[in-house]
XYZ file of C-alpha atoms in Angstrom:
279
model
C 100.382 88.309 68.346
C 98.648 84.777 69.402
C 95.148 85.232 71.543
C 95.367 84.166 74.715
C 92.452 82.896 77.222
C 92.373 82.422 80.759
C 89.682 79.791 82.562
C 88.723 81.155 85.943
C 86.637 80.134 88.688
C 83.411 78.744 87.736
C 84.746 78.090 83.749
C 84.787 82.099 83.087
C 86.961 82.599 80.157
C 88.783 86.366 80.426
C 89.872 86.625 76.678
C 90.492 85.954 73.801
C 93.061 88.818 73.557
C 96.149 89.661 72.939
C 96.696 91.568 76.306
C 95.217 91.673 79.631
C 95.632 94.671 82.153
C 95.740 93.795 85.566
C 94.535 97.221 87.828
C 96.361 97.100 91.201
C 93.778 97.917 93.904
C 95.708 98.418 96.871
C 94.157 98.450 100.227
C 96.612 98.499 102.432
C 98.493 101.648 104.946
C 101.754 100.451 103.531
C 102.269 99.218 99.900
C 105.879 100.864 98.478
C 104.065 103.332 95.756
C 100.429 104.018 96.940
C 99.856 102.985 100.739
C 97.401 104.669 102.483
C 95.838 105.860 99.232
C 92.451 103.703 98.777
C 92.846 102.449 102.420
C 89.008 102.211 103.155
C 86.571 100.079 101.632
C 84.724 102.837 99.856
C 87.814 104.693 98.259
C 89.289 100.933 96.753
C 85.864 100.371 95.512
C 85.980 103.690 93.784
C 89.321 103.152 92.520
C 88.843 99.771 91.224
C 86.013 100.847 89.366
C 88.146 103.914 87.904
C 90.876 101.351 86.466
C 88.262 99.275 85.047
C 86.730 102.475 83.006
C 90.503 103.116 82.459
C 90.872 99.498 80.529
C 91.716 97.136 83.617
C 90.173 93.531 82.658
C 91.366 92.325 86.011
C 91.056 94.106 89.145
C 93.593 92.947 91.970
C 92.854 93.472 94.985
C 95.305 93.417 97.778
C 94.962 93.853 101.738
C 98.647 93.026 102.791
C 101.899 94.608 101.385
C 104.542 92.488 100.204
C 106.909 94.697 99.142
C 110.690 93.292 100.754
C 110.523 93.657 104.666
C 106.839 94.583 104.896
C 105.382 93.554 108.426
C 102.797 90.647 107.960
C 99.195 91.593 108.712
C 96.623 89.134 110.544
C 94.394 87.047 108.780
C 91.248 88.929 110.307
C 92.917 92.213 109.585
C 93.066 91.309 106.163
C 89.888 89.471 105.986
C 88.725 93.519 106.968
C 90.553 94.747 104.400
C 89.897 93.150 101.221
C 86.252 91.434 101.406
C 84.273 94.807 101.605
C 86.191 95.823 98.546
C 85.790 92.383 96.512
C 82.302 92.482 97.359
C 81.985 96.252 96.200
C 82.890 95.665 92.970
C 81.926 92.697 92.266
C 78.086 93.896 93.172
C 79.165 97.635 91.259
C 80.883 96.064 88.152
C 79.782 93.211 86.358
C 82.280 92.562 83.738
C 85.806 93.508 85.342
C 87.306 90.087 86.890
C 88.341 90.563 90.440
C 91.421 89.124 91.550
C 92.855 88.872 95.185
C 96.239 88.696 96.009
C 96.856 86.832 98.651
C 98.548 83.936 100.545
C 96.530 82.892 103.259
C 93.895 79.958 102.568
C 90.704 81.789 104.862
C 91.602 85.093 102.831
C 91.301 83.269 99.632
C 88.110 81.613 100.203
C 86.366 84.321 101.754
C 87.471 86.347 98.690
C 86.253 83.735 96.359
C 82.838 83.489 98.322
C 82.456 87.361 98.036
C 83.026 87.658 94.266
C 86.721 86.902 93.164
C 87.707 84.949 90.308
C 91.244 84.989 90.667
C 94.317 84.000 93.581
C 97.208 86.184 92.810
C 99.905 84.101 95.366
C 103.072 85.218 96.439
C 103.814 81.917 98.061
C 102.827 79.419 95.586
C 101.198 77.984 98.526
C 104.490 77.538 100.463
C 103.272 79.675 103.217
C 99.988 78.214 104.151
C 99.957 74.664 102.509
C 96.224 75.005 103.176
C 96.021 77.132 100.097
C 96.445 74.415 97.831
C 93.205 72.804 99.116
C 91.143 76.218 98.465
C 92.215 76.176 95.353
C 91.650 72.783 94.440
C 88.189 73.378 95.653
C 87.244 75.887 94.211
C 89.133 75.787 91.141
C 89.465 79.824 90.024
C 92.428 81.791 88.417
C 95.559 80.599 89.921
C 98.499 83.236 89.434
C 101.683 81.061 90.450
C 104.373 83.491 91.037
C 108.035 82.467 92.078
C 109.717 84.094 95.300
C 113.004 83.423 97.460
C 111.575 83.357 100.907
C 109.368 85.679 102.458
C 108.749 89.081 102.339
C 110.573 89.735 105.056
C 113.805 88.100 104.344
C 113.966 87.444 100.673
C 116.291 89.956 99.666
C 118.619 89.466 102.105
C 121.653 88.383 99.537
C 119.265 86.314 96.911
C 121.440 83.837 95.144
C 120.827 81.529 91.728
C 123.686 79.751 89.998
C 120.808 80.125 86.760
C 117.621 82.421 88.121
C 115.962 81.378 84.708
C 116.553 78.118 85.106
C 115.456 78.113 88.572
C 112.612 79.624 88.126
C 112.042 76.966 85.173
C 112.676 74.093 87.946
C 110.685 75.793 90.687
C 107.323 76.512 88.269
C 107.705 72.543 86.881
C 107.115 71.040 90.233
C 104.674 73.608 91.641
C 102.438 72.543 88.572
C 102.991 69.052 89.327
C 101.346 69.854 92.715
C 98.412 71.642 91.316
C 97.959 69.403 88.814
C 98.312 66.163 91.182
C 95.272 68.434 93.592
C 92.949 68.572 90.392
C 93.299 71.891 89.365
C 92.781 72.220 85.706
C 96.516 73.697 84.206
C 93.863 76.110 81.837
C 93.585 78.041 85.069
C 97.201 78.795 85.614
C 99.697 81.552 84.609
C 103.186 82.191 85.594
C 104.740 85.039 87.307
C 108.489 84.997 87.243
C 108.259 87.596 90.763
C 110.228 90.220 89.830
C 111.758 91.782 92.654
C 110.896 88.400 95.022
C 113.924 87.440 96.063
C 116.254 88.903 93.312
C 118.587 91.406 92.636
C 118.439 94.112 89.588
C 120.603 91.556 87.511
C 117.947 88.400 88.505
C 115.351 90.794 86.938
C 116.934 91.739 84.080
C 118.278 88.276 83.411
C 114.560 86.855 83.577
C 113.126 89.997 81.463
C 115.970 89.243 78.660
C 114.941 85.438 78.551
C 111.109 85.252 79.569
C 110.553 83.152 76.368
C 112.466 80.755 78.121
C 109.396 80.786 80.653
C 106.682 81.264 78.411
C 108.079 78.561 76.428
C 106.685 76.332 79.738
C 103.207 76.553 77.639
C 101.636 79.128 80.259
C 100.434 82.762 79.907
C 102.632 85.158 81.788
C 101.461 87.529 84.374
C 103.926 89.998 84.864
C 104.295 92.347 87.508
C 107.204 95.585 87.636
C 104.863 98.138 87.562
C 107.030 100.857 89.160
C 109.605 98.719 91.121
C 112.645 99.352 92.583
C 114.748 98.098 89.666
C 113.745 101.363 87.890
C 115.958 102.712 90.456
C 118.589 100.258 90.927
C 118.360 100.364 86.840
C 118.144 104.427 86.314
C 118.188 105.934 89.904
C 114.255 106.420 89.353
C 112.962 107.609 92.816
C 109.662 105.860 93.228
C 107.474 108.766 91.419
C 109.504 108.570 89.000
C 109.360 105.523 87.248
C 106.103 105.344 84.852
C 107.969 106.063 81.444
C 110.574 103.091 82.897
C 107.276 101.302 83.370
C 105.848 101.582 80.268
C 108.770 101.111 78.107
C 109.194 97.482 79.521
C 106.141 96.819 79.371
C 105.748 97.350 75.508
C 108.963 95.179 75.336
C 107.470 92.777 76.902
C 104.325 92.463 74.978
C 105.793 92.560 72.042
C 107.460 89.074 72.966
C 104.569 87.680 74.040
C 103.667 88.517 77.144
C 99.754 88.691 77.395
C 99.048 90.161 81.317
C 100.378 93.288 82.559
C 99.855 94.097 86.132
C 100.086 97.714 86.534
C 99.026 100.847 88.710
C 98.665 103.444 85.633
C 95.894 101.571 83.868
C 95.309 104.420 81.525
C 98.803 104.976 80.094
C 99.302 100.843 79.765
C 96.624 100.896 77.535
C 97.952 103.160 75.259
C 101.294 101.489 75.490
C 99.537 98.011 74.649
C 97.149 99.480 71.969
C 100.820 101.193 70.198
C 102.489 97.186 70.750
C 99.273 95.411 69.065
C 99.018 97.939 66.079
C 103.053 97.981 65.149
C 104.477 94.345 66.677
């Protein structure tokens, strides 16, 4: 398995490693599998902390679900949200790197003011242009993840003549854009979106061929932690899909893919430790 670092904001290196768990820190009334959960600033703190003792290396922190036809939430709203948990943790813990996932540019460099290291971004900055210009500026973790549309609308009838080659096409000239604004390409990894815009056969397509994507040079930050393709895949209600989970997931590493973004922290570890010891 080839080590794999990630440069973050300020030229903090998360690695080398062969894997990276990604906690998901959900702060939001809404999100498809725990909303309402962690919904104050005190219980995400608390939680965040928990996946970090669990193994998380990255904690992501989200105010604003973005799960297909979620309602938006207001910048200030989230701005409430997600900066008295960023700032929790990153005064509580140390060593975890804090993440925030997020597409609007005052969210993002609030976030990175209060502690984060990392923009996890739906959009790749298509929905506030601004973005690019926070993250030029501040230069942190840059998760660039491919979507058809927003939220709202992007599974209304997603269509690709070749999803892996779109999403191939769409990361080459997003990084030409980043790269063009000065961000350093050390700070970047891909996220095909899984579930953003595509239907179960999109995602399976792109899970089949992600060395097609990886082959781009980037790390992969992947993200089906208990999505609805474990239903569309195996009828798995949305309790039901942690063993569906896990057994991608160790698929997955064992091609190469280094970041895991995940809500059972505990039981990814175990899956990852099995995949480093055998693969």
């Amino acid at each position: 398995m080839i080590d794999t670092t990630w440069t973050l904001k300020g030229g903090k290196v998360l690695g080398p490693a062969p894997f990276f768990i990604a906690g998901i820190v959900n702060v939001t009334p809404d999100s498809f599998y725990d909303g309402g959960t962690h919904e104050d600033a005190h219980s995400g703190v608390a939680h965040g902390l928990d996946l970090a003792r669990q193994g998380a290396a990255i904690l992501d922190v989200g105010g604003e679900s973005t799960r297909p036809y979620a309602d938006q939430v207001s910048e200030a709203e989230e701005l409430n949200r997600v900066i008295p948990v960023i700032r929790g943790l990153a005064e509580a813990d140390h060593e975890s790197v804090i993440s925030v996932d997020t597409y609007k540019a005052k969210v993002a460099a609030s976030a990175l003011e209060a502690g984060a290291d990392i923009i996890n971004d739906v959009s790749a900055f298509r929905f506030e242009p601004e973005l690019l210009d926070v993250v030029a500026e501040y230069k942190p973790g840059y998760v660039l993840m491919h979507s058809l549309g927003r939220p709202e609308d992007m599974q209304d009838e997603p269509r690709y003549d070749d999803v892996v080659g779109a999403l191939m096409a769409f990361f080459e000239e997003r990084l030409t854009v980043l790269d063009k604004a000065g961000l350093p390409m050390n700070r970047v990894t891909l996220d095909p979106g899984i579930g953003f815009g595509k239907t179960l056969e999109h995602n399976l397509s792109i899970l089949k061929n992600i060395e097609r994507i990886m082959a781009l040079g980037f790390p992969v930050f992947m993200g089906l932690s208990n999505k609805s393709m474990w239903q569309g895949l195996l009828g798995l209600a949305v309790g039901e899909r942690q063993n569906a989970t896990q057994v991608a997931t160790a698929v997955l590493a064992a091609k190469g893919v280094p970041i895991h973004r995940v809500h059972e922290v505990a039981l990814t570890q175990q899956t990852l430790t099995i995949v480093r010891e055998l693969a």
